[in-house]
PDB file of C-alpha atoms in Angstrom:
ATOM      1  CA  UNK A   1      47.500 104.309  85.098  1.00 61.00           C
ATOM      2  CA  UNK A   2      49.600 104.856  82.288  1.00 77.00           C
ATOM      3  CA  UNK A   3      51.557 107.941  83.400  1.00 80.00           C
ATOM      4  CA  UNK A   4      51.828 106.329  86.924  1.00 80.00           C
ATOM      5  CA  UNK A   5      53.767 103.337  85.150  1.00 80.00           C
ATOM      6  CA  UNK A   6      56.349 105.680  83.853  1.00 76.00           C
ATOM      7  CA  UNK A   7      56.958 107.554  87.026  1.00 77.00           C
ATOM      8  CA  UNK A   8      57.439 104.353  88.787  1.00 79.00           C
ATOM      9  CA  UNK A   9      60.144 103.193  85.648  1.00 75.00           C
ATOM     10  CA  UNK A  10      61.972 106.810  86.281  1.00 73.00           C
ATOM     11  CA  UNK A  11      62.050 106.158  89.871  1.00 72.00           C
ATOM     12  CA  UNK A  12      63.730 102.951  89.646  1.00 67.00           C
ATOM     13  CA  UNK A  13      65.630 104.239  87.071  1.00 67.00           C
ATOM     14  CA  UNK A  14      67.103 106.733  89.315  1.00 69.00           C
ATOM     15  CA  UNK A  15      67.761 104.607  92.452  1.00 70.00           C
ATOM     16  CA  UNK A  16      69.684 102.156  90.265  1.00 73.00           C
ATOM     17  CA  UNK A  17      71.865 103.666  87.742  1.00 65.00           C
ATOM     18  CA  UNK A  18      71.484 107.222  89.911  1.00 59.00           C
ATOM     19  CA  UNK A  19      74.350 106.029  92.628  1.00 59.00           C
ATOM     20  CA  UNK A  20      76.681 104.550  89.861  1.00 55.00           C
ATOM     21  CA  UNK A  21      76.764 108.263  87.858  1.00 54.00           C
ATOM     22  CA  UNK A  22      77.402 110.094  91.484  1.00 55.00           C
ATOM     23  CA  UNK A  23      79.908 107.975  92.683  1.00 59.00           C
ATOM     24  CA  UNK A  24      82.873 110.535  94.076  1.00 60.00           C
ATOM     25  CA  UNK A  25      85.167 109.693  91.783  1.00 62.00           C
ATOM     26  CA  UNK A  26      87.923 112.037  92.840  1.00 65.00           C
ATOM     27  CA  UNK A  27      91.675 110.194  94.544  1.00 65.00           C
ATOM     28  CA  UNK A  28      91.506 108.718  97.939  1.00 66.00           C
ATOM     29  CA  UNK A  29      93.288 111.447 100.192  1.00 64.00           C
ATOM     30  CA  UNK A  30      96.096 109.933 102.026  1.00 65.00           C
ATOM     31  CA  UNK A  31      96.465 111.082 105.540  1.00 66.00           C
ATOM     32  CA  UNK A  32      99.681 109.389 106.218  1.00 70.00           C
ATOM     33  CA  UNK A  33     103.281 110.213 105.810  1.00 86.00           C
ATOM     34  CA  UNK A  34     104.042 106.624 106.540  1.00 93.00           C
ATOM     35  CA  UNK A  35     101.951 105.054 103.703  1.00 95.00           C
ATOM     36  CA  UNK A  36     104.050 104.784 100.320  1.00 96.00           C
ATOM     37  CA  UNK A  37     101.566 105.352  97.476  1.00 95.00           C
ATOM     38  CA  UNK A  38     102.924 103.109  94.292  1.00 96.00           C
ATOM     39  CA  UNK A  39     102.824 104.766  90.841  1.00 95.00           C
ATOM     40  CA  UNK A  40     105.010 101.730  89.359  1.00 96.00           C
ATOM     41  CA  UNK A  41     106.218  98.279  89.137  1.00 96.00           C
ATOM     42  CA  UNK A  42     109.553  99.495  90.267  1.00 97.00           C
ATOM     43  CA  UNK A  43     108.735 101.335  93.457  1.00 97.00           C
ATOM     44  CA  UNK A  44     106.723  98.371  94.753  1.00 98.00           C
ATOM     45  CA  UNK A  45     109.720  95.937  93.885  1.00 98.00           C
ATOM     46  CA  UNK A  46     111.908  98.574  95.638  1.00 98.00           C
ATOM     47  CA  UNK A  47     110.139  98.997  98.526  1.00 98.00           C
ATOM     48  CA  UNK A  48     109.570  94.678  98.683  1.00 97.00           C
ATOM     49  CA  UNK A  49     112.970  94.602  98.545  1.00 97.00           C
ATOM     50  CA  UNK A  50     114.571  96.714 101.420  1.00 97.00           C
ATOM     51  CA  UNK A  51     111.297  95.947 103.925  1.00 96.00           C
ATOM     52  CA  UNK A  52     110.681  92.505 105.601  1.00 95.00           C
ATOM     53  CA  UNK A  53     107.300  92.825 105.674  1.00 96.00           C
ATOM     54  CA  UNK A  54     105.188  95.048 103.360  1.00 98.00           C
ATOM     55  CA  UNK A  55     101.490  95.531 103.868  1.00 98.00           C
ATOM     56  CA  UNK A  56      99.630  97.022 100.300  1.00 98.00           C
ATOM     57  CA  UNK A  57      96.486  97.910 100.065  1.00 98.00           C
ATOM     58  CA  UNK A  58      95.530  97.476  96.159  1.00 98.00           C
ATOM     59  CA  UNK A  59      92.383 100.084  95.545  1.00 96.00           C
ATOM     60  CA  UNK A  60      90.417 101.893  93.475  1.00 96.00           C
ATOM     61  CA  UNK A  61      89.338 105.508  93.757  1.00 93.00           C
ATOM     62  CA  UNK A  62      85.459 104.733  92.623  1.00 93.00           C
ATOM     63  CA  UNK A  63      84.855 102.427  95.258  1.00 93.00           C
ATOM     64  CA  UNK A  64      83.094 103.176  98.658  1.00 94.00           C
ATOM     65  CA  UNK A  65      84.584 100.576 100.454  1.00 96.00           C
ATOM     66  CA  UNK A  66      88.300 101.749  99.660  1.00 96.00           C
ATOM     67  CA  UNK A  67      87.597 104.861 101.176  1.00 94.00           C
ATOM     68  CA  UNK A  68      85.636 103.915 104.367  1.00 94.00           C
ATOM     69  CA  UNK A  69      88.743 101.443 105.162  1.00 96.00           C
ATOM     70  CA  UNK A  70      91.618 104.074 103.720  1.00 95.00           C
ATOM     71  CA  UNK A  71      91.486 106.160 107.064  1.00 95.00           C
ATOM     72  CA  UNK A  72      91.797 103.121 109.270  1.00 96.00           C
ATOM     73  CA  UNK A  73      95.095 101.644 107.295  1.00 97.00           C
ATOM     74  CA  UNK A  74      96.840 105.107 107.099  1.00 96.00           C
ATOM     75  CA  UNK A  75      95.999 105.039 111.100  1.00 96.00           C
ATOM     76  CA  UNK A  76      97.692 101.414 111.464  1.00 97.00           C
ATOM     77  CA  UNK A  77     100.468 102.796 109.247  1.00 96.00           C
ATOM     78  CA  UNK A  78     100.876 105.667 111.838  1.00 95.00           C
ATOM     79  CA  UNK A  79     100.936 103.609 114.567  1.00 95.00           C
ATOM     80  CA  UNK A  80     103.147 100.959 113.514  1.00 96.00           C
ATOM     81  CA  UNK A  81     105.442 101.624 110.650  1.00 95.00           C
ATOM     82  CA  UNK A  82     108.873 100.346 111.155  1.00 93.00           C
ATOM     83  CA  UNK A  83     111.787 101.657 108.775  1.00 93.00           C
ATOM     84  CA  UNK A  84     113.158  98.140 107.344  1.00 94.00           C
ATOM     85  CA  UNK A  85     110.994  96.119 109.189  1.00 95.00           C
ATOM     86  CA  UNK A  86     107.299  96.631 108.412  1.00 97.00           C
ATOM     87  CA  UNK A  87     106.171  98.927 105.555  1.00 97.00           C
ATOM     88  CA  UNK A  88     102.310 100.089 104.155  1.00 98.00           C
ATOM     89  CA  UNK A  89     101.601 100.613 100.741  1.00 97.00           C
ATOM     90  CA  UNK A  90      98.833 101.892  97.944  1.00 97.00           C
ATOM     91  CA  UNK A  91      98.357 100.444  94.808  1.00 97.00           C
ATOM     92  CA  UNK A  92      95.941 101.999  92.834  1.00 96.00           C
ATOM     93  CA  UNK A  93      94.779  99.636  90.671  1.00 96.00           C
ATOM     94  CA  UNK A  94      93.355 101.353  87.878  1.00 95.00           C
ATOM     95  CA  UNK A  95      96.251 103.447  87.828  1.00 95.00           C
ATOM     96  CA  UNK A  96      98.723 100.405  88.039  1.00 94.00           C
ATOM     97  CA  UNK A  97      97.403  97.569  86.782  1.00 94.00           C
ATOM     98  CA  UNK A  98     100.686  95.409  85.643  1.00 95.00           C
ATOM     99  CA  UNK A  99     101.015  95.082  89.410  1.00 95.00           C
ATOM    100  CA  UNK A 100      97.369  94.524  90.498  1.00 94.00           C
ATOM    101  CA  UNK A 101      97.802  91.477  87.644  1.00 94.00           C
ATOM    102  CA  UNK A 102     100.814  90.527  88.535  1.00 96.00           C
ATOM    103  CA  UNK A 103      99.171  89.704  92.194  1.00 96.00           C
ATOM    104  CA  UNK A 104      95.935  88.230  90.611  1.00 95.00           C
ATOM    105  CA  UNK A 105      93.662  91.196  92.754  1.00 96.00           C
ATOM    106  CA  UNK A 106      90.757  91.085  91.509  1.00 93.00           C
ATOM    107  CA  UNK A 107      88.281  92.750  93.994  1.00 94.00           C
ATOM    108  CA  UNK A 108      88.774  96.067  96.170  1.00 95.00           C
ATOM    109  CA  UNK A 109      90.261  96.265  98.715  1.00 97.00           C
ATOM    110  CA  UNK A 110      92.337  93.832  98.803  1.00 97.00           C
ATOM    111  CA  UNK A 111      95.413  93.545 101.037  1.00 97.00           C
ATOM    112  CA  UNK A 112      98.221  91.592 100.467  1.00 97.00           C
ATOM    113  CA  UNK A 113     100.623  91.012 103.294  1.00 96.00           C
ATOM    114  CA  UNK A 114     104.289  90.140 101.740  1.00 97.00           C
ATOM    115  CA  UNK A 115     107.328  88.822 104.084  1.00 95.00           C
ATOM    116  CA  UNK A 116     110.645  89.089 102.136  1.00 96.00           C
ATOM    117  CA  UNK A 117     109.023  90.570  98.958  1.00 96.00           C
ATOM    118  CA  UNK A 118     106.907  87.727  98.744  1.00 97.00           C
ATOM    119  CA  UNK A 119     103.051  87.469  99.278  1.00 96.00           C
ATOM    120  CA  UNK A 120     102.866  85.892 102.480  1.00 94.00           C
ATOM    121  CA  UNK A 121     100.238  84.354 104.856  1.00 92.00           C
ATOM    122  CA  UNK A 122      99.936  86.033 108.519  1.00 88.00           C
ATOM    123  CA  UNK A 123      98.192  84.253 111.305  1.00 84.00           C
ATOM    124  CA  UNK A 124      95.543  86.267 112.617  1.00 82.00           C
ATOM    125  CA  UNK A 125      92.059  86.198 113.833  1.00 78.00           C
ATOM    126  CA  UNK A 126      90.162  87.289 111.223  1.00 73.00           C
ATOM    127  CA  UNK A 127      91.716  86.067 108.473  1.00 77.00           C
ATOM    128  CA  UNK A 128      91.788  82.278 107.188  1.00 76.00           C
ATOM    129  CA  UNK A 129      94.924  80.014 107.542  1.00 71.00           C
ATOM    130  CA  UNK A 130      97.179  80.279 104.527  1.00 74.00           C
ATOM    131  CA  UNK A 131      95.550  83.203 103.105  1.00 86.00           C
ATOM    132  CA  UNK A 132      98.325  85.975 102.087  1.00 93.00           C
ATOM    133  CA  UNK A 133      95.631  88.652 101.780  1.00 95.00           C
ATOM    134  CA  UNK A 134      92.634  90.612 102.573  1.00 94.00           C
ATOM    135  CA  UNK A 135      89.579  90.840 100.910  1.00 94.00           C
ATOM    136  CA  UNK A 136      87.100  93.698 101.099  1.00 94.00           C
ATOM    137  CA  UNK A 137      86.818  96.744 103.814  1.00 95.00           C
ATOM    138  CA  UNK A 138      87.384  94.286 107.182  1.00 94.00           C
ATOM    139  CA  UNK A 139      89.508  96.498 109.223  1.00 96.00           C
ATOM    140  CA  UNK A 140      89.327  94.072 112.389  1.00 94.00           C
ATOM    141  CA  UNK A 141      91.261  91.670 110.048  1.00 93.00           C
ATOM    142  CA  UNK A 142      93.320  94.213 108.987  1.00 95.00           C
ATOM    143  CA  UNK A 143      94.399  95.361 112.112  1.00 95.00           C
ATOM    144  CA  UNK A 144      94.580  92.038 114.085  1.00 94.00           C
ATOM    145  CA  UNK A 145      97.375  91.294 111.032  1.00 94.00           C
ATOM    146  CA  UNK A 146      98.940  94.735 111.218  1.00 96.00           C
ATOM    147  CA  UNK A 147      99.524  94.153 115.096  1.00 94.00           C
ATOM    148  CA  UNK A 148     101.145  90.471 114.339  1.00 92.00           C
ATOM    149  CA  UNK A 149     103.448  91.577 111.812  1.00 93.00           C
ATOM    150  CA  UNK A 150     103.758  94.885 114.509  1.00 92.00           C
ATOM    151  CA  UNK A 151     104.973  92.380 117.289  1.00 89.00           C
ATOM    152  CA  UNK A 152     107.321  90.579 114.779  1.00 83.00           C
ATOM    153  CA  UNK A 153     108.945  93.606 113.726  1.00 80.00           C
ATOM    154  CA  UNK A 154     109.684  94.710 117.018  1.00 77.00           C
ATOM    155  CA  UNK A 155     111.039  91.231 118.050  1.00 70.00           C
ATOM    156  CA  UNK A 156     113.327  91.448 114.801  1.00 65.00           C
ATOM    157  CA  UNK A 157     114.670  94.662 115.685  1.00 59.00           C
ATOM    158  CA  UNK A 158     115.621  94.072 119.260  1.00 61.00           C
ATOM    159  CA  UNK A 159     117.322  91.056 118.582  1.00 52.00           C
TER     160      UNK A 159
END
């Protein structure tokens, strides 16, 4: 009875603190030339700042949901990138945390969707009215905003 305890403790032992030591821990790969990975305050503030619209995605390399989302937003950022008009970015946020703070993310993902260097809400199905961002892995969301800011950006540049 006794022994039968302690195998049952070591068993639960393993299936909770067991996926938390074997997280993949290693960077995010990027698969997109059009996705501007931030190492600084100053690149993000650079980019803001010569892009209309800017969408970042603020991540961390540890977590599961950041990298079953990453290939979808480097897709969108394939697909729709705009030079001037509409921009993706990556934030890592252990990596860069002044700027993570600086835009109060405090769970990943989270995408923030900025308009003239600003955090910005987009109306799109998925996301709630007056929200400027996304949070967690919700890539219908994510791409139902992408295409709105998409169709703005190519209204802007044909006028």
């Amino acid at each position: 009875m006794e022994t039968s305890i302690y195998v049952i403790l070591a068993l639960l032992a393993i299936f909770i603190i067991g996926p938390a030591l074997f997280t993949d821990r290693s960077p995010i790969p990027e698969t997109s030339g059009n996705v501007f990975k931030i190492t600084k305050a100053a690149e993000l503030d650079a980019l803001l700042s010569s892009t209309t619209n800017v969408v970042v995605d603020f991540y961390a390399d540890w977590c599961p949901p950041c990298r079953a989302i990453a290939p979808v937003f480097s897709k969108l950022a394939d697909s729709h990138a705009v030079s001037g008009q509409l921009a993706f970015a990556k934030v890592n946020v252990d990596h860069v945390k002044d700027v993570a703070g600086r835009y109060t993310v405090t769970a990943m993902p989270t995408f923030v969707f900025f308009e003239k260097g600003k955090p910005t809400p987009v109306k799109a199905q998925g996301v709630n009215d007056g929200d400027d961002r996304i949070r967690g892995a919700n890539p219908k969301a994510l791409t139902a905003v992408v295409l709105a800011l998409a169709k703005a950006a190519k209204s802007e540049s044909e006028i």
